[in-house]
XYZ file of C-alpha atoms in Angstrom:
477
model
C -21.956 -117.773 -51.909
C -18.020 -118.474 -51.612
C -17.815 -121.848 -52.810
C -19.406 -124.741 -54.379
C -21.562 -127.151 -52.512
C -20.252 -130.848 -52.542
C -21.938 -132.869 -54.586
C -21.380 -133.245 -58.218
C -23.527 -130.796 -60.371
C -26.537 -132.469 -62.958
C -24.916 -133.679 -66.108
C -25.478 -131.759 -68.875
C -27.910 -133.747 -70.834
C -30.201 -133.663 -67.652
C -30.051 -129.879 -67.300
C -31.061 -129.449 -70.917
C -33.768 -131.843 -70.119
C -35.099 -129.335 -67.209
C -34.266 -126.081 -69.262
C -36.634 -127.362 -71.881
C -39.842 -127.838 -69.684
C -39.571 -123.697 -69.461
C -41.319 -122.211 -72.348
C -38.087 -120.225 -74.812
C -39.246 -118.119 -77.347
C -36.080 -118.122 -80.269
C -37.388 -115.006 -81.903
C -36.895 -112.760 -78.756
C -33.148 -113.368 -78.122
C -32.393 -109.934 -77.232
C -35.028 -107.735 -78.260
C -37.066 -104.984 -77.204
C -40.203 -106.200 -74.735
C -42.820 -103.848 -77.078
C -45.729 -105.595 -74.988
C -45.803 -104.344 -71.478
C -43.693 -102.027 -69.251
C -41.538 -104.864 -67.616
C -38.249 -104.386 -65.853
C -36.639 -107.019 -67.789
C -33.743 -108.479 -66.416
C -31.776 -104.792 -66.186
C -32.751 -104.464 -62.463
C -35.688 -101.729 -62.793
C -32.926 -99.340 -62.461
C -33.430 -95.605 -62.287
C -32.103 -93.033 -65.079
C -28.823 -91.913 -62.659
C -26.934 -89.738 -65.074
C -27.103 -86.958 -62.833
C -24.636 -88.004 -60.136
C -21.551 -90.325 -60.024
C -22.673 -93.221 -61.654
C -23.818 -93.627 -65.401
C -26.699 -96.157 -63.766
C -24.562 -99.709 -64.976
C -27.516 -101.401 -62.710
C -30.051 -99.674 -64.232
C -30.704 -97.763 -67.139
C -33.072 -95.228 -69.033
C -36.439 -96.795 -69.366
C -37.235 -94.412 -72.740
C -40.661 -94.117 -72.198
C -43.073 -97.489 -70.949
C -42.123 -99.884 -72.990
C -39.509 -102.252 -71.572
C -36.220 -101.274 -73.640
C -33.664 -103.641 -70.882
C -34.124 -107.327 -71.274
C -30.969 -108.852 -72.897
C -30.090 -106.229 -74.882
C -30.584 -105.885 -78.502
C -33.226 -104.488 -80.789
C -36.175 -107.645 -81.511
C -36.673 -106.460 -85.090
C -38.768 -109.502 -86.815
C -41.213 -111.698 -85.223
C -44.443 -111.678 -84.342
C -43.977 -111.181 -80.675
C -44.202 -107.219 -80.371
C -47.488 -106.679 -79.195
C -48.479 -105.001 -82.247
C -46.058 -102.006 -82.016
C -44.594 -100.807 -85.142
C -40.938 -99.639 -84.878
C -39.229 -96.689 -85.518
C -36.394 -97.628 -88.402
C -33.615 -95.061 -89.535
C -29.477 -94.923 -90.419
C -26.820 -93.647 -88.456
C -23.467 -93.212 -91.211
C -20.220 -91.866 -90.495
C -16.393 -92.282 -90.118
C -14.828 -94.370 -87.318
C -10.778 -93.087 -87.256
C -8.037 -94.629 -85.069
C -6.086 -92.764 -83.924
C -2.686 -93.551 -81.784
C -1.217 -91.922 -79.003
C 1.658 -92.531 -76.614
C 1.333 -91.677 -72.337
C 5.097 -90.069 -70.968
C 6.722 -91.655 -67.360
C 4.925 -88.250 -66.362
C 1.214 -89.687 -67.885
C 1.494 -86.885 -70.331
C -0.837 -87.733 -73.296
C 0.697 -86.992 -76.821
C -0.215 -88.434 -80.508
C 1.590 -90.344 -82.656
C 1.248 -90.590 -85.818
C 0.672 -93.916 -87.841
C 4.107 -93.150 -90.060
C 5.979 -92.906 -86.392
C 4.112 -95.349 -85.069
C 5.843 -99.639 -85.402
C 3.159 -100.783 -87.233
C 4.167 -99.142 -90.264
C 6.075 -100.585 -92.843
C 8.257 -98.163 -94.825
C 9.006 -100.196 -97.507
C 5.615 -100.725 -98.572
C 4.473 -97.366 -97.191
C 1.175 -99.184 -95.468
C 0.050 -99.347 -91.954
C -0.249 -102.876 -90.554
C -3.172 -103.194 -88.470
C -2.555 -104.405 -84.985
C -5.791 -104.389 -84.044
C -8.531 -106.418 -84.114
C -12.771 -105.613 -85.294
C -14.274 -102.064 -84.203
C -17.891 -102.464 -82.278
C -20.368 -99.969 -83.039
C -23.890 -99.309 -81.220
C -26.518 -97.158 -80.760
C -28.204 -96.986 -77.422
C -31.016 -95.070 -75.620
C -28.881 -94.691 -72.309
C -25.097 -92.940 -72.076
C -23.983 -96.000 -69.992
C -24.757 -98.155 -72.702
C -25.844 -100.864 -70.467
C -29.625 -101.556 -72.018
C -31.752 -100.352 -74.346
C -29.322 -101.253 -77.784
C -31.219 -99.438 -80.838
C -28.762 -101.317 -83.207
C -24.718 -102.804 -83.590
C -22.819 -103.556 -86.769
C -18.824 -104.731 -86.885
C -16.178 -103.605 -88.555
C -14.312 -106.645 -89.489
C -11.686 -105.833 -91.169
C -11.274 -101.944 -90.140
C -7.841 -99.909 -90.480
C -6.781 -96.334 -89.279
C -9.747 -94.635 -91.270
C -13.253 -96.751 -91.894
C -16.644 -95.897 -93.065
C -19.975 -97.482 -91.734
C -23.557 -97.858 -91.315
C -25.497 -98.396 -88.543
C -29.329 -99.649 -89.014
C -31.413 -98.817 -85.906
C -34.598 -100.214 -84.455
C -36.897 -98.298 -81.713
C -40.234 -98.474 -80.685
C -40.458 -94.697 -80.474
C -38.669 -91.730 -82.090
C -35.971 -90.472 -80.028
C -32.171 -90.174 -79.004
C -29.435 -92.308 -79.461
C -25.981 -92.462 -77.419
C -23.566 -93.713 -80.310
C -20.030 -95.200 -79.800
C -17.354 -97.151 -81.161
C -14.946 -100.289 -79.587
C -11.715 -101.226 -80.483
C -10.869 -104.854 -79.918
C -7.181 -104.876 -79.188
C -6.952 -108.029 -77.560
C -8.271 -109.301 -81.103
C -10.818 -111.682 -78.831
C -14.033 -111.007 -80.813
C -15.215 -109.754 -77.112
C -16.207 -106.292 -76.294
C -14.195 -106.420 -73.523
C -14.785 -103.048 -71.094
C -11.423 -102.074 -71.155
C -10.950 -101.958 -74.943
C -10.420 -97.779 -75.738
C -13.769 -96.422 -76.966
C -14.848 -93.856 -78.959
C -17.874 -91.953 -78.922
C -20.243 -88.884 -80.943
C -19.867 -86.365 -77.869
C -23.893 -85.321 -78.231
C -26.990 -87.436 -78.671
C -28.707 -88.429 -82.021
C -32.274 -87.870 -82.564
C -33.912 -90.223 -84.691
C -37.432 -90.075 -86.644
C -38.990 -93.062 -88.533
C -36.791 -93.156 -91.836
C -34.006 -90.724 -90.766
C -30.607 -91.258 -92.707
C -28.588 -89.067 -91.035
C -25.075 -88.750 -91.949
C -21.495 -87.537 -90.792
C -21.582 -88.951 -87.179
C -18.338 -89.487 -86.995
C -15.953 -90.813 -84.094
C -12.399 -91.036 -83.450
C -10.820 -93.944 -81.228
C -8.191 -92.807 -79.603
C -5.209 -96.016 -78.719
C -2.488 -95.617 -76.272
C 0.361 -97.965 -78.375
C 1.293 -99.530 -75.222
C -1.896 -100.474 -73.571
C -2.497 -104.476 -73.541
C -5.638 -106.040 -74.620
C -8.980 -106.541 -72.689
C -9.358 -110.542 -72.213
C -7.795 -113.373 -73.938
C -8.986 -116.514 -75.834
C -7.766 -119.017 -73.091
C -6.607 -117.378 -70.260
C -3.452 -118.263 -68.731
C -0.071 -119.414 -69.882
C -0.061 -122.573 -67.551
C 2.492 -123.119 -64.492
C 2.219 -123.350 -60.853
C 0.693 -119.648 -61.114
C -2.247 -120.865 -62.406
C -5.462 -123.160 -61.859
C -8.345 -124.370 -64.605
C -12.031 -124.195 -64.394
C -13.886 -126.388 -66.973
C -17.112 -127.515 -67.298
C -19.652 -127.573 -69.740
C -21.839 -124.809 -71.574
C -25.259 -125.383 -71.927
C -27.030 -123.554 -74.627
C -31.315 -123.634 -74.376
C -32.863 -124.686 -77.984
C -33.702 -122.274 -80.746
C -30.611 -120.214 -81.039
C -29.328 -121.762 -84.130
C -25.305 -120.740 -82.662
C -22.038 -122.891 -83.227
C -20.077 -121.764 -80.178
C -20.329 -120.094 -77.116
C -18.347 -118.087 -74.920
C -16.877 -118.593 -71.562
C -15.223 -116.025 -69.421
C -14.262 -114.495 -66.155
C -15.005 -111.453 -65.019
C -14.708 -108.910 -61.798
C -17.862 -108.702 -59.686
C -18.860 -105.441 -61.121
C -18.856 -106.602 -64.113
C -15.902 -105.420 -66.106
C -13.187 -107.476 -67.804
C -13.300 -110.217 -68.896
C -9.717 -111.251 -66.853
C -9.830 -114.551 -69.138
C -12.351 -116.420 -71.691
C -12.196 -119.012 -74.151
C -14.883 -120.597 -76.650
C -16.628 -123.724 -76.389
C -17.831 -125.546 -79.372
C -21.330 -126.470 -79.394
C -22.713 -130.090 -80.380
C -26.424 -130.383 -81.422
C -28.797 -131.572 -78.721
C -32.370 -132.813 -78.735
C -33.230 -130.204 -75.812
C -30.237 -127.684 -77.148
C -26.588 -127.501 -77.441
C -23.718 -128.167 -75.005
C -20.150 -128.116 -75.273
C -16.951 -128.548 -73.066
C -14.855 -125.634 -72.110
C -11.758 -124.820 -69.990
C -9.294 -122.248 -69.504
C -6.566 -120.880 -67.115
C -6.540 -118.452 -64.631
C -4.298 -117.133 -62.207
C -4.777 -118.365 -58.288
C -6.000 -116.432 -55.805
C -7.800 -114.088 -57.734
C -10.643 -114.299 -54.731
C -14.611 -113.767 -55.464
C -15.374 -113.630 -59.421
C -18.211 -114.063 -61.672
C -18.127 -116.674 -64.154
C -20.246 -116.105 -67.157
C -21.075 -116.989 -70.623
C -22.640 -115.713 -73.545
C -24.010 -116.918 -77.547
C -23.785 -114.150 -80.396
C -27.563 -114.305 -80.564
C -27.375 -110.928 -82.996
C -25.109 -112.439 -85.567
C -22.512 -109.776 -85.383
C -19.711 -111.791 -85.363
C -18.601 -110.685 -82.037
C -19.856 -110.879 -78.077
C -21.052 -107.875 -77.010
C -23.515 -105.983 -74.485
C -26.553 -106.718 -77.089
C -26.438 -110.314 -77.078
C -27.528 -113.224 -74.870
C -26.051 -113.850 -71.422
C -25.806 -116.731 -68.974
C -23.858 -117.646 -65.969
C -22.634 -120.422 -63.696
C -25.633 -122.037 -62.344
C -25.743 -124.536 -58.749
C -28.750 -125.772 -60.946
C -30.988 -124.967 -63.193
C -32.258 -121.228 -63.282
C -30.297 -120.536 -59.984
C -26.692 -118.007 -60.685
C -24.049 -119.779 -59.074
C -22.249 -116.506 -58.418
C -19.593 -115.319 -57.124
C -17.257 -118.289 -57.484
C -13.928 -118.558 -55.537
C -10.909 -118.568 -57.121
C -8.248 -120.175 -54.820
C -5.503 -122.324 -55.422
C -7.044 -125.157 -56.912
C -8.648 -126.355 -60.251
C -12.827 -125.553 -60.564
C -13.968 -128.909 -62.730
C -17.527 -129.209 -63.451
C -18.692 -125.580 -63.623
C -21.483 -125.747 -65.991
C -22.648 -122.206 -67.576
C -26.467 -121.758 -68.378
C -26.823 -119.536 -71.566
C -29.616 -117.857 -70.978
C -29.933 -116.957 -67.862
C -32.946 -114.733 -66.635
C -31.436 -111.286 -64.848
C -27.731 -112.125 -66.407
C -26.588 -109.046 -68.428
C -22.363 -109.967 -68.724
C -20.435 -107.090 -69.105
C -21.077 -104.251 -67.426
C -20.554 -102.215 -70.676
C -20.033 -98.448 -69.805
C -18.471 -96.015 -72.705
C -19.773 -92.507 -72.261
C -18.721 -90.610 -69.099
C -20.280 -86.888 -68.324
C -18.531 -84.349 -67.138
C -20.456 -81.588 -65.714
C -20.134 -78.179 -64.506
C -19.761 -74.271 -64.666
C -17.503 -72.148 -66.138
C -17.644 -68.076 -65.518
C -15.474 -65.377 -65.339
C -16.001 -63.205 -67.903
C -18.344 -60.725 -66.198
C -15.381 -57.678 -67.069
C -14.975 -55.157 -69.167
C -12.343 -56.959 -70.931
C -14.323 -59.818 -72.149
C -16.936 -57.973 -73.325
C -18.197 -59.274 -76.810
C -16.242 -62.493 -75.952
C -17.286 -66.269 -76.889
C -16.699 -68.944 -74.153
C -15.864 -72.164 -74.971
C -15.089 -75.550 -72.976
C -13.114 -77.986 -74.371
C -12.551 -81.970 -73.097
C -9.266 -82.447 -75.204
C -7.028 -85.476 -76.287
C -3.762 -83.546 -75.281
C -2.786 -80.570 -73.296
C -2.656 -77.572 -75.173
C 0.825 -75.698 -75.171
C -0.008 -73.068 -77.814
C -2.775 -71.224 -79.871
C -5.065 -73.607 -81.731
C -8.607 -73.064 -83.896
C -11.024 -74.403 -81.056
C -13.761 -74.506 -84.034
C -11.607 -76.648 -86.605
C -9.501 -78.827 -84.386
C -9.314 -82.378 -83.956
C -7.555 -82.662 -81.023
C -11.115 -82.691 -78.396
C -13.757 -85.227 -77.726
C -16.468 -82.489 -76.952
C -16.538 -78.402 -76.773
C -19.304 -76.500 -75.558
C -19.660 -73.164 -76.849
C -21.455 -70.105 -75.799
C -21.821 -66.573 -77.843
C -22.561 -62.946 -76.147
C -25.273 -62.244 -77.493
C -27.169 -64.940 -78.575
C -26.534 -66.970 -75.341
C -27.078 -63.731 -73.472
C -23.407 -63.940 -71.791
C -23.919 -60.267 -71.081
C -26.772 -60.919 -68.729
C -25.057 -64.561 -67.107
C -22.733 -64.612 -64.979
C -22.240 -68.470 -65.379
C -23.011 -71.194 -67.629
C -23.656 -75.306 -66.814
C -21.534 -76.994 -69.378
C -22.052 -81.094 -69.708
C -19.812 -82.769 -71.861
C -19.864 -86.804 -72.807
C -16.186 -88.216 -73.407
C -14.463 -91.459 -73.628
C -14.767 -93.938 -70.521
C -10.977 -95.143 -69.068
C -9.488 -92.273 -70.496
C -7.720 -89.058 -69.806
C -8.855 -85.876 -71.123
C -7.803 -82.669 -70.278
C -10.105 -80.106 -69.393
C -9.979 -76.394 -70.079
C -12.160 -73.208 -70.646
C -11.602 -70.390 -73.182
C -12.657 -67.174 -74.172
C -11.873 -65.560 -77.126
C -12.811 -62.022 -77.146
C -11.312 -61.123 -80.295
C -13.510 -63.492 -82.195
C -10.845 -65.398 -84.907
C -11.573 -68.057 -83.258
C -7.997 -68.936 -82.463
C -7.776 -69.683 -78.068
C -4.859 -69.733 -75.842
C -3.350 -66.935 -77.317
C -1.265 -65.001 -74.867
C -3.082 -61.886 -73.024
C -6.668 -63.743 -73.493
C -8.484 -65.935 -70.763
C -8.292 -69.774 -69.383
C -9.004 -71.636 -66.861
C -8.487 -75.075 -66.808
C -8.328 -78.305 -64.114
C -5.449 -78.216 -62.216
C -2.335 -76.840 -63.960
C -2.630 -78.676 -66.921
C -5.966 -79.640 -66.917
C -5.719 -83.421 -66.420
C -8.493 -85.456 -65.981
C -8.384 -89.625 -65.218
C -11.868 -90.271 -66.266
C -13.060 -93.754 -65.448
C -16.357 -95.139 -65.018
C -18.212 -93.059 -63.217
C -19.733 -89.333 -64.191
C -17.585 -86.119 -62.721
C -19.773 -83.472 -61.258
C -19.520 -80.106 -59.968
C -16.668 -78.794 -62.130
C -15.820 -75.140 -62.035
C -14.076 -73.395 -64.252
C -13.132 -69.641 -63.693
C -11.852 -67.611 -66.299
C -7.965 -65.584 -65.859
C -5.748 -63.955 -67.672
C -2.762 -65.730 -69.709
C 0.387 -64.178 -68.818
């Protein structure tokens, strides 16, 4: 639908009264559905990480047991059919690290110390930035099937942190990091990411250490989202309404924001305070927006996990016409939207379409010649274009390198290997393939072989996966 219909939506006291003749059950606010194999509100999407699209709709269904729903890992209760879950630890370092883009998009780092959030008097890096996300889920696109998500509240350029998980099975976890720079308390899908550039396994007990990830911050990107939208003027219009929260959740405030139709954003949010209510809570929001921003989703959500911050694992509502039925799309035109109530929760209503991994897939070959016999091959997804010799085993400058030896990996009998490598989402990465038949370990060395994407190698990754790569080894002049 494009617009509202004309007559005055129910007041809020009366939708609570109709959202409490359905049957809630508080304990399952964004768990896993241990009980049955049901599609729960992720779409009964398919596992698509094998073409363009990390499956946003969908997700990995690990195995029966409904691990979509709401997001979120239902750890106590009684409502879990019995199962018993799968516990372990995921520890690690979570670094930030800043970089600045050239006229020419040219990725290069910058160092805190160089950097204007360092004060040399003190010698001590002001944060600018606000809490760092962190989750482990059972699909790359990070859209269902949360394991587990702790915050960083008070993080700086180097952090430590542990990351309980929950599943009903051993298995693998995706891991990543988020960086709120709009400060927001939003995991907004534009915030830069971070991510462990191979899947965790985890058994029941496992404490398994060193997963570390680096977020990497262009200094002059702007925030994700904002706490009330606009600046006012004739360039913007409001929408207000009301939030309506069902009973049991036990939350203060909730969250209001706007968002593009596929999900990413949000464009603008703010936070409604919540008043106690017989049937639940409601309270008023409102918050600017520019005009003419055309067909949007308008959406709310509770931080029914207690993180301290909205994000992919908690509970989602939207806009309703009334109660139970989305009121989505809305149109944004050139006048004020009064009387928009959200409906937190709302059954199918998953928020932001939360995508951090992106694969990059291929084949690199080339060294089928006399030269390269003996050689290792690597391929590298790194930060910034190389310009000279560097340690491919010891540096810090890549997301994820693949790496191949002649004999054990039988190079002498392929001529081609698949590579498949998970980096950053809204990033750029620059891709290149090595060998290095002298074995130091040291690549790019003049008279050895490369091949990269491109001249440079530059890749614009966004949200979607990059296939059919190929990467030919030749000589460096």
């Amino acid at each position: 639908m494009l617009n509202r219909p004309a007559h005055r939506p129910l007041a809020p006291l009366a939708l609570l009264a109709l959202l409490a003749c359905e049957p809630q059950n508080p304990k399952d606010t964004g768990g896993v559905d241990a009980g049955g194999d049901d599609c729960g509100g992720d779409g009964c999407g398919s596992d698509d990480v094998g073409g363009d699209d990390l499956g946003g709709d969908g997700g990995v269904d690990t195995g029966g047991d409904d691990l979509g729903g709401d997001g979120g890992v239902d750890t106590g209760g009684d409502d879990d059919g019995g199962v018993t879950l799968i516990t372990g630890t995921i520890t690690g370092t979570i670094r930030v690290e800043l970089s600045q883009t050239s006229p020419a998009g040219v990725v290069s780092p910058l160092a805190w110390e160089d950097s204007p959030f360092f004060d040399a008097g003190t010698g001590l890096v002001n944060f600018p930035y606000g809490k760092i996300f962190v989750a482990g889920t059972a699909d790359a696109a990070g859209t269902v099937s949360y394991a587990g998500t702790t915050v960083l509240g008070t993080p700086a350029p180097v952090n430590t942190y542990s990351l309980p998980v929950a599943m009903t099975a051993a298995g693998e976890l995706a891991v990543y990091a988020s960086l709120d720079v709009g400060q927001d308390d939003i995991v907004a899908t534009d915030d830069p990411t971070g991510v462990w550039p191979m899947l965790v396994p985890v058994a029941d007990g496992d404490v398994i250490n060193n997963i570390d990830i680096t977020i990497l911050v262009d200094v002059d990107m702007s925030g994700g989202g904002g706490t009330g939208g606009g600046t006012g003027g004739d360039d913007n219009i409001t929408i207000s309404g009301q939030a309506i929260v069902g009973a049991g959740y036990g939350v203060t405030e909730a969250r209001v924001m706007l968002l593009h139709l596929d999900g990413t954003g949000p464009i603008a949010s703010t936070r409604a305070p919540l008043s106690p209510a017989d049937e639940g809570s409601v309270g008023d929001y409102s918050f600017e927006v520019p005009r003419y921003l055309g067909q949007k989703k308008l959406v709310g959500a509770i931080d029914s996990n207690g993180n301290t911050m909205i994000d992919p694992a908690d509970t989602w509502g939207a806009t309703i016409l009334t109660p139970d039925v989305d009121g989505n799309p809305i149109l944004v035109g050139d006048t004020d939207l009064v009387d928009y109530p959200v409906q937190i929760p709302l059954a199918g209503e998953v928020g932001l379409s939360m995508i951090p991994f992106v694969r990059l897939t291929g084949t690199i070959s080339g060294w089928s010649i006399p030269a390269l016999t003996g050689t290792s091959v690597y391929v590298s997804a790194l930060k910034y274009r190389p310009n000279s010799e560097f340690n491919i085993v010891t540096t810090d400058a890549d997301f994820s390198t693949e790496s191949w030896d002649w004999t054990t990996d039988s190079l002498d009998t392929t001529s081609s290997k698949n590579f498949d490598l998970l980096v950053p989402a809204n990033s750029v990465v620059y891709l290149w393939g090595y060998a290095d038949p002298n074995g130091n370990q040291l690549v790019n060395e003049t008279g050895e072989y490369v091949s990269s994407v491109g001249v440079d190698g530059r890749m614009e990754v966004a949200r979607s996966n990059i296939s059919g790569i190929n990467l030919v080894l030749s000589e460096v002049l």
